[in-house]
XYZ file of C-alpha atoms in Angstrom:
437
model
C 99.899 67.529 106.315
C 101.891 68.034 102.998
C 105.199 70.493 103.423
C 105.610 73.331 100.213
C 109.081 72.924 101.281
C 110.925 70.447 98.801
C 108.142 70.611 95.757
C 107.025 74.229 95.403
C 108.975 77.161 93.913
C 108.682 80.265 95.855
C 109.150 84.258 94.791
C 111.294 86.484 96.562
C 113.546 84.074 97.978
C 116.539 81.327 97.063
C 113.515 78.462 97.153
C 115.915 76.000 98.785
C 116.240 78.361 101.921
C 112.341 78.747 101.989
C 111.184 77.930 104.933
C 108.141 78.973 106.442
C 105.074 77.579 109.207
C 101.729 76.477 106.838
C 98.752 79.057 107.573
C 95.916 77.668 108.287
C 93.589 79.931 109.381
C 92.192 84.058 110.173
C 90.294 86.169 111.079
C 90.443 89.899 111.413
C 94.141 91.256 111.508
C 95.539 87.687 112.863
C 96.394 84.527 111.059
C 97.517 81.403 112.556
C 99.559 78.216 111.185
C 99.170 74.528 111.804
C 100.661 74.396 114.958
C 98.347 77.124 116.176
C 101.078 79.806 116.978
C 99.000 83.367 116.158
C 100.215 86.209 114.220
C 99.020 89.717 114.276
C 99.450 90.996 110.867
C 101.111 94.216 110.886
C 101.985 94.565 107.019
C 98.303 92.940 105.614
C 100.668 90.405 104.336
C 102.129 92.157 101.078
C 99.615 94.746 101.923
C 96.729 93.299 100.702
C 94.198 92.070 103.194
C 92.879 95.721 104.145
C 89.768 94.415 105.014
C 91.705 91.292 107.390
C 91.758 87.697 107.036
C 88.489 86.011 105.962
C 86.052 88.825 106.719
C 82.470 87.418 107.050
C 80.598 89.690 104.261
C 83.518 88.807 101.483
C 83.466 85.045 102.255
C 79.337 85.168 101.804
C 79.539 86.996 98.628
C 82.061 84.526 97.099
C 80.191 80.877 98.214
C 76.598 82.787 96.905
C 78.231 83.461 93.331
C 79.892 80.228 93.503
C 76.368 78.598 93.856
C 75.119 80.629 90.666
C 77.930 80.844 88.297
C 81.541 80.649 89.212
C 83.263 81.422 85.523
C 81.964 82.945 82.208
C 84.579 84.558 79.592
C 84.537 88.007 79.202
C 82.979 87.597 76.088
C 79.943 87.020 77.993
C 77.711 89.645 80.481
C 78.179 88.987 84.378
C 75.787 91.074 86.822
C 78.706 91.591 89.773
C 81.263 92.736 86.943
C 78.867 95.576 85.836
C 78.093 95.967 89.574
C 81.745 96.401 90.391
C 82.643 98.489 87.233
C 79.932 100.830 88.367
C 80.462 101.327 91.775
C 84.594 101.823 90.762
C 84.137 104.663 88.295
C 81.804 106.407 90.608
C 84.462 106.349 93.099
C 86.823 107.587 91.247
C 84.521 110.139 89.995
C 85.463 108.770 86.570
C 81.852 110.049 84.771
C 81.536 108.397 81.495
C 84.819 105.984 82.030
C 85.080 102.309 81.415
C 87.035 99.738 83.738
C 89.142 97.028 81.876
C 89.497 93.713 84.438
C 93.130 91.711 84.910
C 93.760 88.953 87.368
C 96.555 91.524 89.305
C 98.459 94.375 89.644
C 101.102 93.491 87.565
C 99.296 92.859 84.261
C 97.116 96.070 85.692
C 99.796 98.131 85.083
C 101.115 96.728 81.984
C 97.419 97.275 80.136
C 97.281 100.532 81.714
C 100.720 101.247 79.433
C 99.290 99.379 76.342
C 95.872 101.731 76.486
C 98.016 104.785 76.920
C 99.909 103.641 73.962
C 96.396 103.345 72.073
C 95.194 106.305 73.345
C 97.916 108.755 71.873
C 98.157 106.881 68.952
C 102.037 105.848 69.785
C 102.497 101.890 69.428
C 106.381 101.985 70.588
C 105.470 105.519 73.029
C 107.630 106.320 75.232
C 106.825 105.477 79.210
C 108.493 107.310 82.281
C 108.786 105.901 85.007
C 111.078 106.237 87.905
C 113.973 104.783 89.977
C 112.896 103.160 93.245
C 109.764 101.649 92.149
C 108.207 98.974 91.750
C 105.786 97.888 89.132
C 105.410 93.950 89.286
C 107.652 91.587 87.257
C 106.747 90.296 84.494
C 109.368 91.322 81.692
C 107.445 94.693 80.810
C 106.918 95.415 84.846
C 110.597 94.621 85.189
C 111.148 97.116 82.316
C 108.590 99.655 83.909
C 109.942 99.152 87.535
C 113.359 101.180 89.298
C 114.109 98.068 91.446
C 117.446 97.170 92.299
C 116.529 93.325 93.157
C 115.420 93.007 88.749
C 117.322 95.807 87.295
C 120.067 93.120 85.800
C 117.402 90.939 84.292
C 115.899 93.802 81.608
C 117.234 96.191 79.300
C 114.376 99.493 79.748
C 114.701 100.889 76.894
C 114.311 97.907 74.919
C 110.651 98.598 76.216
C 110.644 102.383 75.806
C 111.114 102.609 79.245
C 113.005 105.924 80.738
C 113.392 106.398 84.995
C 114.148 109.449 86.099
C 114.910 110.204 89.947
C 112.687 109.600 92.522
C 111.228 112.480 94.943
C 113.317 110.681 97.220
C 113.584 113.859 100.427
C 115.470 112.218 103.135
C 118.070 111.132 100.468
C 117.191 113.653 97.462
C 118.810 112.646 94.959
C 119.245 116.318 93.564
C 120.958 117.389 96.940
C 118.338 119.526 98.222
C 117.208 119.117 102.077
C 114.184 120.897 101.537
C 110.754 118.461 101.120
C 109.023 120.145 98.246
C 112.354 121.640 96.981
C 112.936 118.148 96.142
C 109.587 117.580 94.738
C 109.840 120.114 92.581
C 113.094 118.860 91.438
C 111.483 115.174 90.873
C 109.242 116.880 88.839
C 111.336 119.002 86.724
C 113.066 115.510 85.870
C 109.920 113.965 84.511
C 109.446 116.918 82.539
C 113.364 117.365 80.890
C 112.954 113.969 80.217
C 109.252 113.920 78.258
C 110.865 117.241 76.201
C 113.862 115.533 75.597
C 112.190 112.727 74.126
C 109.533 114.904 72.538
C 105.958 115.481 74.277
C 104.549 114.206 70.953
C 107.011 110.573 71.404
C 105.589 110.121 74.900
C 102.779 108.087 76.086
C 102.913 108.320 79.562
C 103.937 108.990 83.201
C 103.175 105.904 85.003
C 104.075 106.884 89.145
C 103.113 105.760 92.737
C 101.063 108.662 93.925
C 101.890 107.474 97.727
C 102.501 103.687 99.346
C 104.981 101.455 97.358
C 106.854 98.650 98.962
C 109.982 101.013 97.976
C 109.537 102.639 101.069
C 109.565 106.277 99.499
C 106.596 108.515 99.807
C 106.619 111.875 97.885
C 106.512 115.573 99.430
C 103.162 116.704 98.747
C 103.764 118.992 95.357
C 105.033 116.228 93.658
C 101.757 114.336 92.523
C 99.846 117.911 91.687
C 102.930 119.177 89.724
C 102.912 115.331 87.745
C 99.339 115.892 86.782
C 100.207 119.607 85.700
C 103.090 118.711 83.754
C 101.220 115.744 81.850
C 98.346 118.049 81.566
C 99.973 120.494 79.569
C 102.198 117.898 77.447
C 98.762 116.163 76.166
C 100.849 113.057 77.887
C 98.909 110.028 79.627
C 98.953 109.792 83.505
C 98.583 106.895 85.185
C 98.336 106.260 88.632
C 99.987 103.105 90.231
C 97.100 102.226 92.960
C 97.668 98.817 92.904
C 98.528 99.139 97.116
C 97.766 102.751 97.788
C 94.163 102.206 97.290
C 91.208 100.750 98.978
C 91.954 103.106 102.396
C 95.607 102.513 102.740
C 96.463 105.831 102.604
C 93.195 106.984 104.067
C 91.551 108.090 100.508
C 89.535 105.714 98.289
C 92.349 106.139 96.359
C 96.061 108.358 96.944
C 95.543 110.903 94.291
C 91.945 112.046 95.588
C 93.625 113.678 98.331
C 94.408 116.189 95.889
C 91.164 116.778 94.693
C 90.075 116.754 91.115
C 93.783 118.705 90.646
C 95.806 115.031 91.300
C 92.939 113.001 88.933
C 95.021 110.783 86.691
C 93.909 109.904 83.552
C 94.230 106.036 84.285
C 94.919 103.830 87.341
C 95.593 100.321 88.286
C 94.492 98.259 91.078
C 94.375 95.293 93.162
C 95.192 93.786 96.896
C 92.635 95.841 98.521
C 90.293 95.630 95.843
C 89.329 92.180 96.762
C 91.322 92.714 100.028
C 93.024 89.623 99.139
C 90.390 87.239 99.141
C 90.791 86.351 95.161
C 93.055 87.717 92.996
C 91.853 90.844 90.579
C 93.004 93.819 89.319
C 91.848 96.628 87.149
C 92.865 99.583 85.085
C 90.389 102.204 85.463
C 89.843 105.207 82.849
C 88.550 108.038 82.222
C 86.122 109.402 79.535
C 88.943 110.705 77.251
C 91.030 107.559 77.078
C 87.440 105.305 77.123
C 86.055 106.717 74.178
C 89.338 106.719 72.433
C 89.557 103.136 72.816
C 85.952 101.695 72.676
C 86.592 101.765 69.004
C 89.154 100.167 67.989
C 90.042 96.282 68.405
C 91.521 95.385 71.406
C 93.611 92.360 70.638
C 94.501 91.639 74.325
C 93.177 89.984 77.461
C 93.450 87.225 79.680
C 91.154 83.902 80.670
C 90.314 84.674 83.453
C 89.845 88.935 83.157
C 86.669 90.148 84.986
C 86.460 86.567 86.874
C 82.612 86.587 88.213
C 83.466 85.062 91.616
C 86.208 87.364 91.811
C 84.494 90.075 91.068
C 81.635 88.994 93.395
C 84.583 89.270 96.035
C 85.367 93.148 95.152
C 81.642 94.057 94.528
C 81.424 92.915 98.720
C 84.492 94.586 99.815
C 84.058 97.834 98.494
C 80.608 97.797 100.755
C 82.404 96.727 103.546
C 84.650 99.569 103.343
C 81.168 101.902 103.531
C 79.373 100.494 105.700
C 82.516 99.498 108.197
C 83.425 103.300 107.463
C 86.963 101.568 107.234
C 88.396 104.482 105.115
C 87.941 107.475 107.657
C 88.777 104.670 110.358
C 92.515 104.052 108.319
C 92.882 107.545 108.203
C 92.309 108.533 112.080
C 94.071 105.378 112.901
C 97.548 106.037 110.667
C 97.222 109.321 112.244
C 97.479 108.457 115.418
C 99.827 105.460 114.250
C 102.509 108.205 112.351
C 102.467 110.633 115.754
C 103.648 107.035 117.592
C 106.348 106.620 115.478
C 107.243 110.192 115.570
C 107.472 110.106 119.073
C 109.708 106.745 118.945
C 111.894 108.218 116.387
C 112.665 111.308 119.259
C 113.829 108.150 121.667
C 115.608 105.732 119.058
C 118.702 106.682 117.251
C 118.221 103.924 114.887
C 115.307 105.811 113.235
C 116.583 108.119 110.792
C 113.129 109.429 109.235
C 109.540 107.760 109.844
C 106.893 108.504 106.409
C 103.386 108.205 105.749
C 100.858 108.471 107.981
C 97.825 109.552 105.962
C 96.253 106.272 106.264
C 97.207 102.768 108.388
C 100.337 102.924 106.115
C 104.290 104.400 107.286
C 107.992 103.964 106.674
C 109.833 103.432 109.557
C 113.695 104.133 107.930
C 116.512 102.614 110.627
C 120.202 104.275 110.115
C 123.198 103.478 111.693
C 123.679 107.409 112.407
C 120.780 110.080 112.291
C 123.258 112.662 111.442
C 125.062 111.184 108.866
C 121.864 109.112 107.803
C 124.302 106.069 107.346
C 122.316 103.172 106.227
C 122.410 99.767 108.203
C 123.221 98.149 104.988
C 123.285 99.025 101.486
C 119.761 99.296 99.957
C 118.490 96.710 98.987
C 120.496 94.202 101.444
C 118.353 93.753 104.877
C 120.789 94.387 108.019
C 121.256 90.878 109.813
C 119.713 92.973 112.987
C 116.686 93.553 111.342
C 116.317 90.105 110.545
C 116.818 89.414 114.060
C 113.620 91.840 115.230
C 111.421 90.271 112.886
C 112.162 86.633 114.005
C 111.667 87.916 117.765
C 108.813 89.502 116.909
C 106.796 86.631 115.301
C 107.767 84.072 118.087
C 106.419 87.050 119.897
C 102.943 86.748 118.074
C 103.583 89.679 115.885
C 104.361 90.059 112.094
C 106.152 92.773 110.677
C 107.379 93.320 107.183
C 110.554 94.732 106.147
C 112.594 95.675 103.135
C 116.183 97.101 103.447
C 116.633 99.359 105.798
C 112.860 99.876 106.035
C 109.908 98.583 108.461
C 106.852 98.628 106.313
C 103.579 99.518 108.793
C 100.561 98.447 107.047
C 97.873 96.704 109.354
C 94.983 95.699 107.985
C 92.138 98.521 108.183
C 90.239 96.474 110.809
C 92.961 95.988 113.354
C 91.664 97.056 117.084
C 93.263 100.056 118.603
C 94.577 97.698 121.588
C 96.451 95.253 119.125
C 97.954 98.764 117.542
C 98.874 100.110 120.249
C 100.094 96.714 121.384
C 102.117 96.058 118.359
C 104.028 99.560 118.246
C 104.688 98.804 122.110
C 106.929 95.553 120.941
C 108.456 97.840 118.172
C 109.580 99.601 120.486
C 110.993 97.189 123.134
C 112.823 95.683 120.080
C 114.419 98.383 118.628
C 115.624 99.400 122.636
C 117.079 95.517 122.789
C 118.518 96.534 118.710
C 120.325 99.452 120.137
C 121.698 97.519 122.838
C 123.376 94.538 121.069
């Protein structure tokens, strides 16, 4: 078997230091490598594989579509693209809206910004995002992201992007010790930035409603507050749901937790849209945005936008979420997982905070001291003892995801309850070993 070690450039690493086993198969919440080692996936591989690995219905749909028609450009119609668009609009409650299909989350976010500017008639309209956010690593998306790892590569102002402090209640940038106060002050920061720029020159506010690799879960008043502010100033609100949609946070889309009061003007999707079986992203827009765009010439698009195979996978994925009641299952199991993590917080001095719990998504933030909240390592560095925890877990057949001082728990929605409890028990044990070292 050919190794990638010396012939492929890998992302988010120093390529010369990359070393990983070759994965050859998967099923449900497990995947395995060429040496026969089996891993329980506690991160859905970058929060993508919401349906687990090799979901039979999605694989079948891909095969059937491949046998009929592999590809036509978006200059032609194709059945699975139309059906998937219809279903997404129905799930979002975006009557008379439209869907623009992309290849992934990054180009979905770029197109959402492009569409917001076209809607507002602002070619260089400002876009307000937040620090400690992630929207992709194209140049435009690096500008949109408040990501310490990539900020040195880009000047956001050259892309008409302004960043505001995040609703990070555990370490509130506004000095508040109250979650709701931190949420309110974070909304006020967005309001202030819109008013400083002038609402007439601001095209959009782009934010993650819930789950993100930045590890911030906003207080409950944050998203409704953003919606109120943007609506009052006629600024588009874009929900980056690339990670948080399709049951990850206990709803089809995380903003739905707030009902119609939280409905954005546009939202971006990827990852769980096909359960990662094939690359696909989307921008879903409401009627107001759709009406303003449908009579304009859209000078945009990529060759594989709305690829028939990917759309067939997306349609099968949505049906699987429905038929297997996985949105509700995520909400129930996520609540149970959250309670167990809160119990571990009481037991382990290393756990400073536990966030999430609306679905199968939670963040465990580790500290060197619970009282002072001193970080184990400066953000975004990952402390060596946490790297050791991940290595030990993999040796025992469980794959955890970490970033900085954070453990990101986002298992497939199909994970067995015994598998989930076993993984949390292992995490308990490894944290005890970490504290004893």
